[in-house]
Tab-separated table of C-alpha atoms and ligand atoms in Angstrom:
chain	number	residue	atom	x	y	z
L	3	MET	CA	13.210	-19.148	1.121
L	4	LYS	CA	10.452	-18.703	3.798
L	5	PHE	CA	9.490	-15.055	3.720
L	6	GLU	CA	11.319	-14.560	7.450
L	7	THR	CA	14.714	-15.416	5.671
L	8	ARG	CA	13.742	-13.456	2.485
L	9	GLN	CA	12.971	-11.138	4.947
L	10	ILE	CA	16.758	-10.191	6.368
L	11	HIS	CA	18.798	-11.543	3.632
L	12	ALA	CA	17.251	-10.620	0.333
L	13	GLY	CA	18.911	-7.619	-1.054
L	14	LEU	CA	22.282	-8.057	0.808
L	15	ASN	CA	25.593	-8.005	-0.965
L	16	THR	CA	27.598	-10.461	0.578
L	17	GLY	CA	30.715	-9.495	-1.733
L	18	GLU	CA	30.761	-6.301	-0.786
L	19	PRO	CA	34.334	-5.661	-0.444
L	20	THR	CA	34.461	-4.242	2.959
L	21	GLY	CA	32.105	-7.351	4.489
L	22	SER	CA	30.054	-5.119	5.932
L	23	ARG	CA	26.994	-6.680	7.609
L	24	GLY	CA	24.848	-3.870	6.967
L	25	VAL	CA	23.278	-2.205	4.089
L	26	ALA	CA	25.818	0.864	3.343
L	27	ILE	CA	23.669	4.105	2.877
L	28	TYR	CA	24.896	5.931	-0.572
L	29	PRO	CA	24.498	9.661	0.754
L	30	THR	CA	25.001	10.656	-2.912
L	31	ALA	CA	22.995	12.429	-5.949
L	32	ALA	CA	25.533	11.675	-8.949
L	33	TYR	CA	27.422	8.759	-10.090
L	34	ARG	CA	30.956	9.437	-11.941
L	35	PHE	CA	30.492	8.005	-15.897
L	36	GLN	CA	33.829	6.126	-16.814
L	37	SER	CA	33.816	8.208	-20.247
L	38	CYS	CA	31.569	9.742	-22.302
L	39	ASP	CA	30.180	6.474	-24.033
L	40	HIS	CA	29.708	4.927	-20.999
L	41	ALA	CA	27.800	7.608	-19.917
L	42	ALA	CA	25.383	7.205	-23.436
L	43	ARG	CA	25.064	3.705	-22.146
L	44	LEU	CA	23.241	4.496	-19.301
L	45	PHE	CA	21.406	7.590	-20.826
L	46	GLU	CA	20.150	5.404	-23.456
L	47	LEU	CA	19.656	1.981	-21.373
L	48	SER	CA	21.885	0.103	-23.507
L	49	GLU	CA	23.634	-0.822	-20.216
L	50	ALA	CA	22.367	-0.925	-16.868
L	51	GLY	CA	23.979	1.737	-14.018
L	52	ASN	CA	23.818	4.659	-11.661
L	53	ILE	CA	23.145	8.010	-13.075
L	54	TYR	CA	21.695	10.139	-10.641
L	55	THR	CA	19.483	9.431	-7.711
L	56	ARG	CA	16.056	10.595	-8.757
L	57	LEU	CA	16.481	7.481	-10.718
L	58	GLN	CA	18.225	5.145	-8.922
L	59	ASN	CA	20.645	4.604	-5.728
L	60	PRO	CA	22.587	1.339	-4.350
L	61	THR	CA	21.120	1.313	-1.084
L	62	THR	CA	17.742	1.807	-2.659
L	63	THR	CA	18.549	-0.846	-4.805
L	64	ALA	CA	19.201	-3.414	-2.287
L	65	TYR	CA	15.962	-2.248	-0.831
L	66	GLU	CA	14.151	-2.795	-4.216
L	67	GLU	CA	15.602	-6.127	-4.269
L	68	ARG	CA	14.245	-7.638	-0.943
L	69	ILE	CA	10.620	-5.995	-1.802
L	70	ALA	CA	10.547	-7.922	-5.065
L	71	ALA	CA	11.973	-11.140	-3.223
L	72	LEU	CA	9.212	-10.988	-0.590
L	73	TYR	CA	6.440	-10.730	-3.331
L	74	GLY	CA	8.411	-13.043	-5.554
L	75	ALA	CA	7.958	-10.637	-8.177
L	76	VAL	CA	10.177	-9.869	-10.790
L	77	GLY	CA	11.325	-6.097	-9.787
L	78	ALA	CA	10.247	-2.725	-7.584
L	79	LEU	CA	10.647	0.355	-7.249
L	80	ALA	CA	11.043	2.757	-4.223
L	81	VAL	CA	9.248	5.967	-4.414
L	82	SER	CA	9.018	8.965	-2.051
L	83	SER	CA	5.319	7.889	-0.479
L	84	GLY	CA	2.513	5.888	-1.031
L	85	MET	CA	0.529	8.202	-2.822
L	86	SER	CA	3.314	8.953	-5.098
L	87	ALA	CA	3.235	5.360	-5.735
L	88	ILE	CA	0.026	5.432	-6.767
L	89	LEU	CA	-0.120	8.451	-8.686
L	90	LEU	CA	3.095	6.870	-10.667
L	91	THR	CA	1.504	3.525	-11.119
L	92	VAL	CA	-2.012	5.200	-12.649
L	93	LEU	CA	0.086	7.753	-14.927
L	94	SER	CA	2.287	5.020	-16.572
L	95	LEU	CA	-1.013	3.013	-17.533
L	96	ALA	CA	-3.308	5.608	-17.961
L	97	GLN	CA	-3.379	9.032	-20.270
L	98	LYS	CA	-5.642	11.371	-21.225
L	99	GLY	CA	-9.321	10.195	-22.383
L	100	ASP	CA	-8.370	6.893	-20.520
L	101	ASN	CA	-10.008	5.562	-17.177
L	102	ILE	CA	-9.691	2.884	-14.374
L	103	VAL	CA	-12.362	1.289	-12.681
L	104	ALA	CA	-11.241	1.404	-9.013
L	105	SER	CA	-13.190	-0.366	-5.843
L	106	PRO	CA	-15.505	1.925	-3.489
L	107	TYR	CA	-13.313	1.232	-0.317
L	108	LEU	CA	-10.430	3.196	-0.671
L	109	TYR	CA	-8.203	4.935	1.706
L	110	GLY	CA	-9.183	8.881	1.705
L	111	GLY	CA	-6.130	10.049	0.056
L	112	THR	CA	-6.524	7.826	-2.583
L	113	TYR	CA	-10.074	8.777	-3.170
L	114	ASN	CA	-9.007	12.619	-3.194
L	115	GLN	CA	-6.297	11.585	-5.803
L	116	PHE	CA	-8.710	9.499	-7.962
L	117	ARG	CA	-11.610	11.843	-7.860
L	118	HIS	CA	-9.885	15.287	-8.174
L	119	SER	CA	-6.412	15.376	-9.318
L	120	LEU	CA	-6.689	12.555	-11.915
L	121	ASP	CA	-9.896	13.584	-13.137
L	122	LYS	CA	-7.922	17.530	-13.700
L	123	LEU	CA	-5.367	15.194	-15.915
L	124	GLY	CA	-8.056	13.542	-17.725
L	125	ILE	CA	-7.757	10.550	-16.709
L	126	GLU	CA	-11.241	9.417	-15.456
L	127	VAL	CA	-11.572	7.315	-12.398
L	128	ARG	CA	-15.094	5.260	-12.510
L	129	ILE	CA	-15.718	3.916	-8.830
L	130	ALA	CA	-17.358	0.644	-8.874
L	131	ARG	CA	-21.149	0.462	-7.305
L	132	SER	CA	-19.584	-2.239	-5.288
L	133	LEU	CA	-16.940	-4.882	-4.893
L	134	ASP	CA	-19.270	-7.668	-6.890
L	135	ALA	CA	-17.258	-8.640	-10.085
L	136	ALA	CA	-20.514	-7.487	-12.044
L	137	ASP	CA	-19.873	-3.728	-10.938
L	138	PHE	CA	-16.390	-3.495	-12.146
L	139	GLU	CA	-17.035	-5.013	-15.478
L	140	ALA	CA	-20.175	-2.797	-15.844
L	141	GLN	CA	-17.800	0.187	-15.840
L	142	VAL	CA	-14.985	-1.565	-18.326
L	143	ASP	CA	-15.127	0.313	-21.456
L	144	PRO	CA	-12.685	0.351	-24.701
L	145	HIS	CA	-10.755	2.927	-22.767
L	146	THR	CA	-10.512	1.219	-19.145
L	147	LYS	CA	-6.772	0.709	-18.611
L	148	ALA	CA	-7.012	-1.026	-15.275
L	149	LEU	CA	-9.070	-2.487	-12.010
L	150	TYR	CA	-7.532	-1.358	-8.726
L	151	VAL	CA	-8.333	-2.577	-5.108
L	152	GLU	CA	-6.986	-2.414	-1.899
L	153	SER	CA	-6.853	-6.004	-0.681
L	154	MET	CA	-8.395	-4.592	2.881
L	155	GLY	CA	-9.628	-1.200	2.228
L	156	ASN	CA	-8.662	1.565	4.449
L	157	PRO	CA	-10.466	2.110	6.967
L	158	THR	CA	-13.185	-0.386	6.628
L	159	CYS	CA	-10.841	-3.436	6.373
L	160	THR	CA	-12.828	-4.907	3.488
L	161	VAL	CA	-11.141	-7.509	1.359
L	162	PRO	CA	-12.371	-7.920	-2.462
L	163	ASP	CA	-12.660	-11.409	-3.820
L	164	LEU	CA	-9.137	-11.046	-5.402
L	165	GLU	CA	-9.985	-14.143	-7.548
L	166	ALA	CA	-13.162	-13.327	-8.904
L	167	LEU	CA	-11.678	-9.508	-9.840
L	168	ALA	CA	-8.578	-10.869	-11.303
L	169	ARG	CA	-10.679	-12.992	-13.581
L	170	VAL	CA	-12.588	-10.248	-14.639
L	171	ALA	CA	-9.367	-8.084	-15.319
L	172	ARG	CA	-8.072	-11.341	-17.223
L	173	ASN	CA	-11.146	-11.770	-19.165
L	174	HIS	CA	-11.099	-7.950	-20.294
L	175	ASP	CA	-7.091	-8.149	-20.924
L	176	LEU	CA	-6.545	-5.558	-18.449
L	177	PRO	CA	-3.723	-5.431	-15.540
L	178	PHE	CA	-5.318	-5.879	-12.116
L	179	VAL	CA	-3.797	-3.125	-9.677
L	180	VAL	CA	-4.191	-3.780	-5.907
L	181	ASP	CA	-3.000	-1.714	-3.178
L	182	ASN	CA	-1.852	-4.110	-0.640
L	183	THR	CA	-0.765	-1.585	2.201
L	184	PHE	CA	-2.101	-4.070	4.758
L	185	GLY	CA	-0.862	-7.180	2.971
L	186	ALA	CA	2.461	-6.181	4.971
L	187	ALA	CA	5.082	-6.756	2.079
L	188	GLY	CA	2.994	-10.372	0.921
L	189	TYR	CA	3.491	-11.817	4.693
L	190	LEU	CA	-0.291	-11.200	5.502
L	191	CYS	CA	-1.748	-11.228	2.026
L	192	ASN	CA	0.195	-11.438	-1.596
L	193	PRO	CA	-2.145	-10.279	-3.919
L	194	PHE	CA	0.384	-12.009	-6.711
L	195	ASP	CA	-0.755	-15.472	-5.576
L	196	TRP	CA	-4.604	-14.340	-6.953
L	197	GLY	CA	-3.892	-12.918	-10.089
L	198	ALA	CA	-2.679	-9.434	-9.201
L	199	ASN	CA	-0.523	-7.681	-12.268
L	200	ILE	CA	0.714	-4.943	-10.470
L	201	VAL	CA	0.955	-4.272	-6.519
L	202	VAL	CA	1.294	-0.645	-4.988
L	203	ASP	CA	2.026	-0.321	-0.853
L	204	SER	CA	2.582	2.414	1.537
L	205	ALA	CA	5.582	1.465	2.977
L	206	THR	CA	5.392	4.235	5.617
L	207	LYS	CA	3.001	1.835	7.144
L	208	TRP	CA	4.479	-2.046	7.557
L	209	ILE	CA	7.545	-1.745	5.908
L	210	ASN	CA	8.900	0.917	7.545
L	211	GLY	CA	6.982	-0.003	11.175
L	212	HIS	CA	8.017	2.542	13.398
L	213	GLY	CA	6.605	5.443	12.203
L	214	THR	CA	10.446	7.212	10.849
L	215	ALA	CA	10.423	7.536	7.331
L	216	MET	CA	7.738	7.948	4.316
L	217	GLY	CA	7.918	5.875	1.326
L	218	GLY	CA	5.725	3.771	-1.312
L	219	VAL	CA	6.615	0.773	-3.541
L	220	ILE	CA	5.296	-0.101	-7.136
L	221	VAL	CA	5.838	-4.170	-7.008
L	222	ASP	CA	5.767	-5.786	-10.828
L	223	GLY	CA	4.837	-9.180	-10.934
L	224	GLY	CA	5.938	-9.684	-14.663
L	225	ASN	CA	2.747	-11.656	-15.533
L	226	TYR	CA	0.972	-9.009	-17.779
L	227	ASN	CA	1.352	-9.364	-21.150
L	228	TRP	CA	2.191	-5.275	-22.474
L	229	ARG	CA	2.525	-6.710	-25.844
L	230	ASN	CA	-1.354	-7.088	-26.662
L	231	GLY	CA	-1.860	-2.860	-28.175
L	232	LYS	CA	-2.884	-1.415	-25.294
L	233	PHE	CA	-0.578	0.259	-24.026
L	234	PRO	CA	1.882	1.559	-26.434
L	235	GLN	CA	3.357	3.893	-23.860
L	236	ILE	CA	5.178	0.650	-23.238
L	237	ASP	CA	5.228	-1.497	-26.492
L	238	GLY	CA	5.643	1.058	-28.914
L	239	PRO	CA	7.976	3.710	-29.405
L	240	SER	CA	9.371	6.146	-26.577
L	241	GLU	CA	9.534	9.480	-27.226
L	242	GLY	CA	12.130	10.068	-24.396
L	243	TYR	CA	14.328	7.695	-25.179
L	244	HIS	CA	15.484	7.899	-29.202
L	245	GLY	CA	12.295	5.228	-29.860
L	246	LEU	CA	13.118	2.819	-27.729
L	247	ASN	CA	10.660	-0.155	-27.122
L	248	LEU	CA	10.666	-0.646	-22.985
L	249	ALA	CA	8.408	-3.844	-23.414
L	250	GLU	CA	11.101	-5.236	-26.107
L	251	ASN	CA	14.066	-3.724	-24.161
L	252	PHE	CA	12.860	-5.010	-20.184
L	253	GLY	CA	10.481	-7.734	-21.146
L	254	ALA	CA	8.668	-9.066	-18.348
L	255	ALA	CA	9.701	-6.020	-15.878
L	256	ALA	CA	8.673	-3.724	-18.338
L	257	PHE	CA	6.412	-1.620	-15.991
L	258	VAL	CA	8.688	-1.067	-13.479
L	259	ALA	CA	11.059	-0.102	-16.025
L	260	LYS	CA	8.859	2.335	-17.025
L	261	CYS	CA	8.155	3.801	-13.732
L	262	ARG	CA	11.310	4.053	-13.356
L	263	VAL	CA	12.826	5.795	-16.915
L	264	ASP	CA	10.036	7.756	-17.149
L	265	GLY	CA	7.712	8.060	-13.813
L	266	LEU	CA	10.617	8.992	-11.959
L	267	ARG	CA	12.914	10.846	-14.468
L	268	ASP	CA	9.780	12.829	-14.909
L	269	PHE	CA	7.558	13.735	-11.703
L	270	GLY	CA	10.938	13.114	-9.737
L	271	CYS	CA	9.608	11.394	-6.109
L	272	CYS	CA	12.707	9.418	-5.447
L	273	PRO	CA	13.107	8.335	-1.886
L	274	SER	CA	15.802	9.574	0.110
L	275	PRO	CA	18.793	6.567	0.744
L	276	PHE	CA	18.629	7.165	4.193
L	277	ASP	CA	14.731	6.086	3.951
L	278	ALA	CA	15.381	3.047	1.679
L	279	TYR	CA	17.954	2.066	4.865
L	280	LEU	CA	15.276	2.550	7.844
L	281	MET	CA	12.905	0.519	5.401
L	282	MET	CA	15.361	-2.425	5.027
L	283	ILE	CA	15.972	-2.348	8.800
L	284	GLY	CA	12.319	-2.260	9.141
L	285	LEU	CA	11.567	-5.148	7.029
L	286	GLU	CA	13.980	-7.340	8.355
L	287	THR	CA	11.587	-8.123	11.698
L	288	LEU	CA	8.726	-7.165	9.637
L	289	SER	CA	6.961	-10.901	10.156
L	290	LEU	CA	7.353	-10.602	13.914
L	291	ARG	CA	5.950	-7.471	14.468
L	292	VAL	CA	2.946	-7.949	12.433
L	293	LYS	CA	1.968	-11.397	14.046
L	294	HIS	CA	2.437	-9.774	17.641
L	295	GLU	CA	0.369	-7.064	16.266
L	296	VAL	CA	-2.447	-9.392	14.546
L	297	GLU	CA	-2.570	-11.086	18.254
L	298	SER	CA	-2.861	-8.144	20.131
L	299	THR	CA	-5.762	-7.239	17.676
L	300	TRP	CA	-7.658	-10.091	18.547
L	301	ARG	CA	-6.978	-9.927	22.251
L	302	LEU	CA	-8.240	-5.617	21.856
L	303	ALA	CA	-11.443	-5.928	19.341
L	304	GLU	CA	-12.250	-8.615	22.093
L	305	TYR	CA	-12.521	-6.713	24.996
L	306	CYS	CA	-14.388	-4.025	22.927
L	307	ARG	CA	-16.591	-6.739	21.988
L	308	SER	CA	-17.395	-6.772	25.387
L	309	HIS	CA	-17.885	-3.495	26.710
L	310	PRO	CA	-21.560	-1.870	27.176
L	311	MET	CA	-20.012	2.015	25.599
L	312	VAL	CA	-19.295	0.493	22.351
L	313	GLU	CA	-21.968	0.197	19.655
L	314	ARG	CA	-20.392	-2.196	17.487
L	315	VAL	CA	-16.922	-3.903	16.408
L	316	SER	CA	-15.933	-4.095	12.829
L	317	PHE	CA	-13.096	-6.424	13.095
L	318	VAL	CA	-12.060	-8.782	10.079
L	319	GLY	CA	-11.327	-11.828	12.296
L	320	PHE	CA	-15.228	-11.660	13.570
L	321	GLU	CA	-17.854	-13.723	11.700
L	322	SER	CA	-20.161	-10.637	12.094
L	323	HIS	CA	-17.581	-8.805	9.204
L	324	PRO	CA	-18.997	-8.872	6.066
L	325	SER	CA	-15.119	-9.832	4.848
L	326	CYS	CA	-14.546	-12.482	6.911
L	327	GLU	CA	-14.580	-14.965	4.748
L	328	ASN	CA	-12.959	-14.011	2.514
L	329	ALA	CA	-10.324	-12.427	4.961
L	330	ARG	CA	-9.631	-16.108	5.397
L	331	LYS	CA	-9.278	-17.080	2.205
L	332	TYR	CA	-6.887	-14.207	1.312
L	333	TYR	CA	-5.163	-12.605	4.781
L	334	ARG	CA	-2.888	-15.031	6.897
L	335	PHE	CA	-4.704	-15.696	10.253
L	336	GLY	CA	-7.709	-14.329	8.605
L	337	SER	CA	-6.856	-10.334	9.634
L	338	SER	CA	-4.681	-7.070	9.534
L	339	ALA	CA	-3.539	-5.454	12.539
L	340	VAL	CA	-6.306	-2.953	12.396
L	341	PHE	CA	-9.826	-3.248	13.495
L	342	ALA	CA	-12.790	-0.460	14.144
L	343	ILE	CA	-15.415	0.316	16.391
L	344	GLU	CA	-18.090	2.646	17.022
L	345	LEU	CA	-18.391	3.975	20.309
L	346	LYS	CA	-21.901	4.820	22.183
L	347	GLY	CA	-22.649	8.899	21.799
L	348	THR	CA	-21.869	11.289	19.500
L	349	LEU	CA	-18.730	12.907	17.599
L	350	GLU	CA	-18.229	14.960	20.588
L	351	SER	CA	-17.719	12.089	23.266
L	352	THR	CA	-15.862	10.248	20.680
L	353	ALA	CA	-13.211	12.765	20.360
L	354	ARG	CA	-13.543	12.933	24.131
L	355	PHE	CA	-12.237	9.104	24.538
L	356	VAL	CA	-9.555	10.283	21.843
L	357	GLU	CA	-7.794	12.719	23.874
L	358	ASN	CA	-8.498	10.246	27.408
L	359	LEU	CA	-6.020	7.637	26.342
L	360	ARG	CA	-2.930	7.578	27.306
L	361	LEU	CA	-0.724	5.281	25.765
L	362	ALA	CA	-2.277	4.784	22.383
L	363	ALA	CA	-1.363	8.219	20.217
L	364	HIS	CA	-4.166	9.980	18.259
L	365	MET	CA	-2.603	10.260	14.696
L	366	THR	CA	-3.380	9.272	11.285
L	367	MET	CA	-1.245	6.420	11.081
L	368	ILE	CA	-1.282	2.272	10.571
L	369	GLY	CA	1.534	-0.260	11.019
L	370	ASP	CA	3.879	1.877	13.335
L	371	SER	CA	5.425	0.099	16.260
L	372	ILE	CA	2.651	2.285	18.239
L	373	THR	CA	-0.817	1.875	18.564
L	374	VAL	CA	-2.700	4.482	16.838
L	375	VAL	CA	-6.330	5.640	16.993
L	376	THR	CA	-7.543	7.566	14.117
L	377	HIS	CA	-10.883	9.492	13.806
L	378	PRO	CA	-11.529	9.148	10.421
L	379	ALA	CA	-14.526	11.837	10.481
L	380	SER	CA	-13.037	14.674	11.852
L	381	THR	CA	-9.203	13.604	9.571
L	382	THR	CA	-8.351	10.840	7.491
L	383	HIS	CA	-12.143	11.382	5.689
L	384	LYS	CA	-12.857	14.933	7.002
L	385	GLN	CA	-12.759	16.433	2.706
L	386	LEU	CA	-15.759	13.812	1.575
L	387	SER	CA	-18.890	14.918	1.438
L	388	ASP	CA	-21.969	13.020	4.102
L	389	GLU	CA	-22.994	10.778	0.620
L	390	ASP	CA	-19.068	9.793	0.205
L	391	LEU	CA	-18.670	9.537	3.997
L	392	ARG	CA	-21.479	7.058	3.929
L	393	ALA	CA	-20.624	5.070	1.277
L	394	ALA	CA	-17.104	4.692	2.750
L	395	GLY	CA	-18.248	3.562	5.795
L	396	VAL	CA	-17.686	6.399	7.773
L	397	THR	CA	-19.602	7.304	10.861
L	398	PRO	CA	-19.386	10.124	13.513
L	399	THR	CA	-18.219	7.636	15.989
L	400	LEU	CA	-16.117	5.665	14.046
L	401	LEU	CA	-12.659	4.777	15.543
L	402	ARG	CA	-10.234	3.059	13.672
L	403	ILE	CA	-7.324	1.381	15.598
L	404	SER	CA	-4.038	0.326	14.526
L	405	LEU	CA	-2.097	-2.194	16.994
L	406	GLY	CA	1.251	-1.368	17.846
L	407	LEU	CA	4.111	-3.665	19.792
L	408	GLU	CA	2.740	-2.729	23.382
L	409	HIS	CA	1.680	-5.410	25.334
L	410	PRO	CA	-2.179	-6.133	24.713
L	411	ASP	CA	-2.798	-6.153	28.508
L	412	ASP	CA	-1.411	-2.524	28.801
L	413	LEU	CA	-4.098	-1.443	26.013
L	414	ILE	CA	-6.602	-2.898	27.546
L	415	ALA	CA	-6.101	-1.099	30.846
L	416	ASP	CA	-5.816	1.898	28.415
L	417	PHE	CA	-8.829	1.777	26.542
L	418	GLU	CA	-10.291	0.557	29.802
L	419	GLN	CA	-9.316	3.938	31.703
L	420	ALA	CA	-10.448	6.076	28.443
L	421	LEU	CA	-13.667	4.840	28.641
L	422	GLN	CA	-14.681	4.904	32.262
L	423	SER	CA	-13.403	8.523	32.343
L	424	LEU	CA	-16.460	9.308	29.558
L	425	ALA	CA	-19.141	7.502	32.001
L	426	GLN	CA	-18.077	10.055	34.714
V	506	PLP	N1	-2.873	3.680	0.617
V	506	PLP	C1	-3.823	3.243	1.552
V	506	PLP	C2	-4.059	1.984	1.970
V	506	PLP	C3	-3.153	4.005	2.635
V	506	PLP	O1	-3.954	3.683	4.059
V	506	PLP	C4	-1.824	4.979	2.625
V	506	PLP	C5	-1.947	6.214	3.869
V	506	PLP	O2	-2.610	5.717	4.624
V	506	PLP	C6	-2.146	5.093	1.335
V	506	PLP	C7	-2.083	4.516	0.418
V	506	PLP	C8	-0.958	6.597	1.567
V	506	PLP	O3	0.599	5.971	1.666
V	506	PLP	P1	1.560	7.599	2.179
V	506	PLP	O4	0.887	8.197	3.581
V	506	PLP	O5	2.692	6.920	2.159
V	506	PLP	O6	1.763	8.428	1.083
């Protein structure tokens, strides 16, 4: 079935005894066992079932099934934020002494997690010099455990050549991990179509779509051979489960199982069932929202391009953007609902423009139903050094704009009055 149908129907239990159309919210931490034998079987993973909401919950399971169906994947795991999805993914792949090779175009929070927090755990993240396949390849060594990119970099909207990087990963027998937050759960971009093995996603953004909950997902393409000797923590005796071999037991879905049974169990970043419910509601209108937002992005980007107080518009839909060609190849409509502008002026005048906006909200958020304007230099990227800021393409007057569901005429009017008040 098409994406639009799957986003409503996948994960619904039509055999539910109450006949309820909606997904039930199970606000429970634990589940009664039928017997001690039953409990033992659940704990040793020889039988599937509910143990404790840190590991799984029926509302969350429905949401995970919907996500997996949207991606055409073998399984998905919902977690409490995008950052925890990234963390669990990397910790499930790499151990002390290992490294991963990552894109230089990363969300600021991911960059910090990679460069600072993971480093302290003994996992090295090697940032490639560029998105060229050769620059990724140059960093790979026998301790490399994954290649990592964002399908559209935040905030520069740089789109890697996913197919070329998937080839590098395949040549070195490495999993290719893609943060597909901008790809809207596969509606705009599905990295599995281009050779990705694992997708992570900040569900806080387009999946939820209304700015009402935090969440992340890890999606398993089921297309990586974990039995190649590189991942003893997946294909080897599992210490926490009496020597159980996850690759043997869970087959194609071994990775997502690893993230759940070790990752969630030990690190505890589970979502609340209520938030899983909100994500499911968000998913029902995902394609409609995103299509409107992308159309509005084109309108507002064109308006900004023609405005004398705008120095530069960086919109991946325009040919002037270095990733235009890749966006046309990998993203439906050739763009996402995010673009950036650089105003003429200074950091201070840019801050004044942001404060003069009446409709667009000043927040650090993307994928919300409200249009959001963010000033990366004073917010998301504030911790970066000047050199790292330059490398990430962040300047003092850069603004990231994420289109919401308002009418684009009203947004253009809001920008017009804010720009006019700068000129006065
Ligand atoms: N990945 C990308 C591309 C993001 O833009 C973000 C947040 O903006 C994250 C991950 C982190 O997600 P969360 O804020 O849900 O932890």
